[in-house]
Amino acid sequence: MAAEETEAEKLEMRAMEAENLEMKAMEAENLEMRAMEAENLEMRAMEAENLEMRAMEAENMEMKAMEAENLEMRAMEAENLEMKTIEPENLEMRAMEDENLEMKAMEAENMEMKAMEAENLEMKAMEAENIEMKAMEAENLEMRAIEAENLEMKTIEPENLEMRAMEADNLEMKTMELEYLEMKTMEPENLKMKTMEPETMEMIPVQALSKLICPEEEDDFDSGQSNFPFTVGAMGPGNIGPPQEEELRIIPQTSDENSKEIWNPQEVPEGAEHDDMWDIRELPEYEIVFQQQVGTEDIYLGLTRKDPSTACCNELVVKIQLPNTNPSEIEIDIQEMVLDLRTPNKFIKSSARHWGSSKIRYSVILQ
């Protein structure tokens, strides 16, 4: 137990010594910090002395500058005195100098004008380069459009090949049918040639020949004999194929509910409900013009696929001639499907299916 106590005391003593060493290290660090602060203070003192020295130098420079200004003032006074003594001679020299200055000013203006012209030329050259660049871009766009079309054509080529193969098969079938029909048409001609021999055969009517060739189609031949000529020589390309039957037009029957109506709605022409037959006023001259807005992408590049048809138009202009008419006397009403314009002497009520389109902008010009 005593040994353990002595060891514990030794450990405590060592711990105390370590703490003392740490305290001494801290004190040493504090001393170093204070030494650094002292050095900083010395540096600041040196900087203050330098500033004072610079201030003194600045004051000396100011004094020297003042002396130099005084010397310049004295020199100017001396020059003024000399100028006053030489003024009569210097007036001519000054006039010459003024003229020279004017000439130099004119030359400077000419140089400025030339510089402006050079800048304008540079600007024009830049504009020409920009136009060339735009033209190159347009050509590139055209090339891209052509490439896109080529790609589309390439993508459609397999489908077109299949369609062409189908068309070729159909053509072969049609040619086979035509050959068969030609063979049939040649048979009556051969029979006719045989009937032309008086010693061998008598005249045989075409009706009997048809019965001999195809007896099972007697009823069809009787029903369609009005469409066929009685002589083989009068036959033409239109007679190839089966006889054409007359299309029967089906007349719609009115129902019991509408049996009291005088006119069938299908018999009334479109726009007739807008006509006023009892109005005796004169119909003015008018013109309906379709217009469309196009740009360079439509005219030169064709990117929007516009064409001159009315389907691509987005403006509808109606020009109405109304000479000797006061604007206050004009009554105009534009509805979804009707244009109604009335004056004391003129009257127009025009209906058009294009009025109801939401893609068209309307404008009426009264002349």
Coordinates of C-alpha atoms in Angstrom, one line a residue:
M1 CA 0.0 0.0 0.0
A2 CA 2.8 2.4 0.8
A3 CA 4.4 1.7 -2.5
E4 CA 1.2 2.5 -4.3
E5 CA 0.8 5.7 -2.4
T6 CA 4.4 6.8 -3.3
E7 CA 3.7 6.0 -6.9
A8 CA 0.5 8.1 -6.8
E9 CA 2.4 10.9 -5.3
K10 CA 5.0 10.7 -8.0
L11 CA 2.4 10.8 -10.6
E12 CA 0.8 13.8 -9.0
M13 CA 4.2 15.5 -8.9
R14 CA 4.7 14.7 -12.6
A15 CA 1.3 16.1 -13.4
M16 CA 2.1 19.3 -11.5
E17 CA 5.4 19.6 -13.3
A18 CA 3.7 19.1 -16.7
E19 CA 1.2 21.8 -15.7
N20 CA 4.0 24.1 -14.8
L21 CA 5.7 23.4 -18.1
E22 CA 2.5 24.2 -19.9
M23 CA 2.2 27.4 -17.9
K24 CA 5.7 28.4 -18.8
A25 CA 5.1 27.6 -22.5
M26 CA 2.0 29.8 -22.4
E27 CA 4.1 32.6 -20.8
A28 CA 6.7 32.1 -23.5
E29 CA 4.0 32.4 -26.2
N30 CA 2.7 35.6 -24.5
L31 CA 6.2 37.0 -24.4
E32 CA 6.5 36.2 -28.1
M33 CA 3.2 37.9 -28.8
R34 CA 4.2 41.0 -26.9
A35 CA 7.5 41.0 -28.7
M36 CA 5.6 40.9 -32.0
E37 CA 3.4 43.7 -30.9
A38 CA 6.4 45.7 -29.9
E39 CA 7.9 45.1 -33.3
N40 CA 4.6 46.2 -34.9
L41 CA 4.6 49.4 -32.9
E42 CA 8.1 50.1 -34.0
M43 CA 7.1 49.5 -37.6
R44 CA 4.2 51.9 -37.2
A45 CA 6.5 54.4 -35.6
M46 CA 8.8 54.1 -38.6
E47 CA 5.9 54.5 -41.0
A48 CA 4.8 57.6 -39.1
E49 CA 8.3 59.0 -39.4
N50 CA 8.2 58.2 -43.1
L51 CA 4.9 59.9 -43.5
E52 CA 6.3 62.9 -41.8
M53 CA 9.3 62.9 -44.0
R54 CA 7.0 62.6 -47.1
A55 CA 4.9 65.5 -45.8
M56 CA 8.0 67.6 -45.4
E57 CA 9.0 66.6 -49.0
A58 CA 5.6 67.5 -50.2
E59 CA 5.8 70.9 -48.6
N60 CA 9.2 71.4 -50.2
M61 CA 7.8 70.4 -53.6
E62 CA 4.9 72.9 -53.1
M63 CA 7.4 75.6 -52.2
K64 CA 9.4 74.8 -55.3
A65 CA 6.2 74.7 -57.4
M66 CA 5.3 78.1 -56.1
E67 CA 8.8 79.4 -57.0
A68 CA 8.5 77.9 -60.5
E69 CA 5.1 79.6 -60.9
N70 CA 6.5 82.9 -59.8
L71 CA 9.3 82.4 -62.3
E72 CA 6.8 81.6 -65.0
M73 CA 4.8 84.7 -64.1
R74 CA 7.9 86.8 -64.4
A75 CA 8.7 85.2 -67.7
M76 CA 5.2 85.9 -69.0
E77 CA 5.5 89.5 -67.9
A78 CA 8.8 89.7 -69.7
E79 CA 7.2 88.2 -72.8
N80 CA 4.3 90.6 -72.6
L81 CA 6.7 93.4 -72.5
E82 CA 8.5 92.1 -75.5
M83 CA 5.2 91.5 -77.3
K84 CA 4.1 95.1 -76.6
T85 CA 7.3 96.3 -78.2
I86 CA 7.0 94.0 -81.2
E87 CA 3.1 94.3 -81.6
P88 CA 3.2 96.1 -85.0
E89 CA 5.4 93.4 -86.5
N90 CA 3.5 90.6 -84.9
L91 CA 0.1 91.6 -86.2
E92 CA 1.0 90.6 -89.7
M93 CA 2.5 87.3 -88.4
R94 CA -0.6 86.6 -86.4
A95 CA -2.8 87.2 -89.4
M96 CA -0.7 84.8 -91.4
E97 CA -0.9 82.3 -88.5
D98 CA -4.7 82.7 -88.4
E99 CA -4.9 82.0 -92.1
N100 CA -2.6 79.0 -91.7
L101 CA -4.8 77.8 -88.8
E102 CA -7.9 78.2 -91.0
M103 CA -6.3 76.3 -93.8
K104 CA -5.3 73.6 -91.3
A105 CA -8.9 73.5 -89.9
M106 CA -10.2 73.1 -93.5
E107 CA -7.7 70.3 -94.0
A108 CA -8.8 68.7 -90.8
E109 CA -12.4 68.9 -91.8
N110 CA -11.5 67.3 -95.2
M111 CA -9.7 64.6 -93.4
E112 CA -12.7 64.0 -91.1
M113 CA -15.0 63.9 -94.2
K114 CA -12.7 61.3 -95.8
A115 CA -12.6 59.4 -92.6
M116 CA -16.4 59.4 -92.5
E117 CA -16.5 58.2 -96.1
A118 CA -14.1 55.5 -95.3
E119 CA -16.3 54.4 -92.4
N120 CA -19.3 54.5 -94.7
L121 CA -17.5 52.3 -97.1
E122 CA -16.6 49.9 -94.3
M123 CA -20.2 49.9 -93.2
K124 CA -21.3 49.1 -96.7
A125 CA -18.7 46.4 -97.0
M126 CA -20.0 45.0 -93.7
E127 CA -23.6 45.1 -95.0
A128 CA -22.5 43.4 -98.2
E129 CA -20.8 40.7 -96.1
N130 CA -24.0 40.4 -94.0
I131 CA -26.0 40.0 -97.2
E132 CA -23.6 37.4 -98.5
M133 CA -23.8 35.6 -95.1
K134 CA -27.7 35.7 -95.3
A135 CA -27.5 34.5 -98.9
M136 CA -25.3 31.7 -97.7
E137 CA -27.7 30.9 -94.9
A138 CA -30.6 30.9 -97.3
E139 CA -28.6 28.5 -99.6
N140 CA -27.9 26.3 -96.6
L141 CA -31.5 26.3 -95.7
E142 CA -32.5 25.4 -99.2
M143 CA -29.9 22.6 -99.2
R144 CA -31.3 21.4 -95.9
A145 CA -34.8 21.5 -97.2
I146 CA -33.7 19.6 -100.3
E147 CA -31.9 17.1 -98.0
A148 CA -35.0 16.8 -95.9
E149 CA -37.1 16.2 -99.1
N150 CA -34.6 13.6 -100.2
L151 CA -34.8 11.9 -96.9
E152 CA -38.6 11.9 -97.1
M153 CA -38.3 10.5 -100.6
K154 CA -35.9 7.9 -99.4
T155 CA -38.3 7.0 -96.5
I156 CA -41.2 6.8 -99.0
E157 CA -39.2 4.8 -101.6
P158 CA -39.9 1.4 -100.0
E159 CA -43.6 2.2 -99.8
N160 CA -43.5 3.5 -103.4
L161 CA -41.8 0.4 -104.6
E162 CA -44.5 -1.8 -103.0
M163 CA -47.2 0.4 -104.6
R164 CA -45.4 0.3 -108.0
A165 CA -45.2 -3.5 -107.7
M166 CA -49.0 -3.6 -107.0
E167 CA -49.6 -1.2 -109.9
A168 CA -47.5 -3.4 -112.2
D169 CA -49.5 -6.4 -111.2
N170 CA -52.7 -4.5 -111.8
L171 CA -51.5 -3.4 -115.2
E172 CA -50.6 -6.9 -116.1
M173 CA -54.1 -8.0 -115.1
K174 CA -55.6 -5.2 -117.1
T175 CA -53.5 -6.1 -120.1
M176 CA -54.6 -9.7 -119.8
E177 CA -58.2 -8.6 -119.7
L178 CA -57.8 -6.3 -122.7
E179 CA -56.2 -9.1 -124.7
Y180 CA -59.1 -11.3 -123.8
L181 CA -61.6 -8.7 -124.8
E182 CA -59.7 -8.0 -128.1
M183 CA -59.8 -11.7 -128.8
K184 CA -63.6 -11.7 -128.2
T185 CA -64.0 -8.6 -130.5
M186 CA -61.9 -10.2 -133.2
E187 CA -64.2 -13.3 -133.3
P188 CA -67.3 -11.3 -134.7
E189 CA -64.9 -9.6 -137.2
N190 CA -63.7 -13.0 -138.4
L191 CA -67.3 -14.1 -138.7
K192 CA -68.1 -11.0 -140.7
M193 CA -65.2 -11.7 -143.0
K194 CA -66.6 -15.2 -143.5
T195 CA -70.1 -13.8 -144.2
M196 CA -68.6 -11.5 -146.9
E197 CA -68.0 -14.7 -149.0
P198 CA -71.2 -15.0 -151.1
E199 CA -70.5 -18.6 -152.3
T200 CA -69.8 -20.1 -148.8
M201 CA -72.1 -18.3 -146.3
E202 CA -75.2 -16.2 -146.2
M203 CA -75.6 -13.0 -144.2
I204 CA -76.0 -13.8 -140.6
P205 CA -77.3 -11.2 -138.2
V206 CA -75.2 -10.1 -135.3
Q207 CA -77.9 -11.1 -132.9
A208 CA -77.6 -14.8 -134.1
L209 CA -73.8 -14.7 -133.8
S210 CA -74.1 -13.5 -130.2
K211 CA -76.4 -16.4 -129.5
L212 CA -74.0 -18.8 -131.0
I213 CA -71.0 -17.4 -129.1
C214 CA -72.5 -16.9 -125.7
P215 CA -76.0 -18.3 -125.5
E216 CA -76.1 -18.0 -121.6
E217 CA -76.1 -14.1 -121.9
E218 CA -79.2 -13.8 -124.1
D219 CA -81.1 -11.9 -121.4
D220 CA -78.2 -9.5 -120.8
F221 CA -77.8 -8.9 -124.5
D222 CA -81.5 -8.2 -125.0
S223 CA -81.5 -5.8 -122.0
G224 CA -78.4 -4.0 -123.3
Q225 CA -78.9 -4.2 -127.1
S226 CA -79.9 -0.6 -127.2
N227 CA -76.3 0.3 -126.1
F228 CA -74.6 -1.9 -128.8
P229 CA -74.5 -1.2 -132.5
F230 CA -76.0 -3.8 -134.9
T231 CA -72.9 -3.9 -137.1
V232 CA -69.4 -5.0 -136.0
G233 CA -67.7 -2.2 -138.0
A234 CA -69.4 0.5 -135.9
M235 CA -67.8 -0.8 -132.7
G236 CA -65.2 1.2 -131.0
P237 CA -63.1 1.3 -127.7
G238 CA -66.2 2.4 -125.7
N239 CA -67.9 -0.9 -126.5
I240 CA -65.2 -3.0 -124.7
G241 CA -66.5 -4.5 -121.4
P242 CA -69.9 -5.3 -120.0
P243 CA -72.9 -3.2 -121.2
Q244 CA -73.4 0.0 -119.2
E245 CA -76.6 0.1 -117.3
E246 CA -78.5 3.4 -116.9
E247 CA -78.2 4.7 -113.3
L248 CA -81.6 5.1 -111.7
R249 CA -82.0 8.3 -109.8
I250 CA -83.6 7.8 -106.5
I251 CA -86.1 10.5 -105.7
P252 CA -86.3 11.1 -101.9
Q253 CA -89.7 10.7 -100.5
T254 CA -91.0 13.3 -98.1
S255 CA -92.1 12.2 -94.7
D256 CA -95.6 12.6 -93.3
E257 CA -94.4 15.5 -91.0
N258 CA -93.1 17.6 -93.9
S259 CA -95.9 16.6 -96.4
K260 CA -97.5 20.1 -96.0
E261 CA -94.4 21.9 -97.1
I262 CA -94.5 23.4 -100.6
W263 CA -90.7 23.2 -101.3
N264 CA -88.3 20.5 -100.4
P265 CA -85.3 22.0 -98.5
Q266 CA -82.9 20.2 -100.9
E267 CA -84.5 22.0 -103.9
V268 CA -83.8 25.5 -102.5
P269 CA -80.4 26.8 -103.7
E270 CA -77.8 27.8 -101.1
G271 CA -78.1 31.5 -100.2
A272 CA -81.6 32.0 -101.6
E273 CA -83.0 32.8 -98.2
H274 CA -80.8 36.0 -98.2
D275 CA -82.2 37.3 -101.5
D276 CA -84.8 40.1 -101.4
M277 CA -86.7 40.0 -104.7
W278 CA -89.0 42.9 -103.7
D279 CA -86.1 45.4 -103.2
I280 CA -85.9 47.5 -106.4
R281 CA -82.7 49.3 -105.5
E282 CA -79.7 48.9 -107.8
L283 CA -77.0 46.3 -107.1
P284 CA -73.6 48.1 -106.9
E285 CA -70.5 46.8 -108.5
Y286 CA -68.4 44.8 -106.1
E287 CA -65.3 42.6 -106.1
I288 CA -64.2 39.9 -103.7
V289 CA -60.4 39.5 -103.5
F290 CA -58.5 36.9 -101.5
Q291 CA -55.1 38.0 -100.1
Q292 CA -52.3 36.3 -98.2
Q293 CA -49.3 37.4 -96.2
V294 CA -46.0 36.0 -97.5
G295 CA -42.4 36.5 -96.5
T296 CA -39.0 35.4 -97.8
E297 CA -39.5 32.0 -96.2
D298 CA -42.5 31.5 -98.5
I299 CA -41.3 33.1 -101.8
Y300 CA -37.6 32.0 -101.9
L301 CA -37.4 29.1 -99.4
G302 CA -40.9 27.5 -99.5
L303 CA -40.7 26.4 -95.9
T304 CA -44.4 27.0 -95.1
R305 CA -45.6 25.2 -98.3
K306 CA -47.9 28.1 -99.2
D307 CA -49.4 28.2 -102.7
P308 CA -51.5 30.8 -104.6
S309 CA -54.7 29.0 -103.9
T310 CA -57.5 30.5 -101.8
A311 CA -56.9 27.7 -99.2
C312 CA -53.7 29.5 -98.1
C313 CA -55.2 33.0 -98.0
N314 CA -55.8 34.7 -94.7
E315 CA -57.5 38.0 -95.8
L316 CA -60.8 38.6 -97.6
V317 CA -61.2 42.1 -99.2
V318 CA -64.5 43.2 -100.6
K319 CA -64.3 46.3 -102.8
I320 CA -67.7 48.0 -103.4
Q321 CA -68.2 50.8 -105.9
L322 CA -70.5 53.5 -104.3
P323 CA -70.0 56.7 -106.4
N324 CA -71.7 60.0 -105.2
T325 CA -72.7 58.5 -101.9
N326 CA -72.4 60.2 -98.5
P327 CA -70.7 58.0 -95.9
S328 CA -73.4 58.8 -93.3
E329 CA -76.0 57.2 -95.6
I330 CA -74.3 53.8 -95.7
E331 CA -75.6 51.0 -93.5
I332 CA -73.4 47.9 -93.3
D333 CA -73.7 44.7 -91.4
I334 CA -71.3 41.8 -91.6
Q335 CA -72.6 38.6 -90.1
E336 CA -71.2 35.0 -90.0
M337 CA -72.4 34.1 -93.5
V338 CA -73.9 37.4 -94.9
L339 CA -72.6 40.8 -96.0
D340 CA -75.5 43.3 -95.9
L341 CA -74.9 46.9 -97.3
R342 CA -77.7 49.4 -97.9
T343 CA -77.8 53.0 -99.2
P344 CA -80.8 55.0 -100.5
N345 CA -80.0 54.0 -104.1
K346 CA -77.9 50.8 -103.7
F347 CA -78.5 47.5 -102.0
I348 CA -76.4 44.4 -101.7
K349 CA -76.9 41.3 -99.6
S350 CA -74.2 38.7 -100.5
S351 CA -73.8 35.3 -98.9
A352 CA -70.5 33.5 -98.9
R353 CA -69.3 30.3 -97.2
H354 CA -65.9 31.9 -96.5
W355 CA -67.3 34.5 -94.1
G356 CA -67.5 32.0 -91.2
S357 CA -63.8 31.0 -91.4
S358 CA -61.9 31.9 -88.2
K359 CA -58.6 32.1 -90.1
I360 CA -59.7 34.9 -92.4
R361 CA -59.5 38.6 -91.6
Y362 CA -62.3 40.7 -93.3
S363 CA -61.9 44.2 -94.7
V364 CA -64.5 46.2 -96.7
I365 CA -63.3 49.0 -99.0
L366 CA -66.0 51.5 -100.1
Q367 CA -65.0 53.5 -103.2

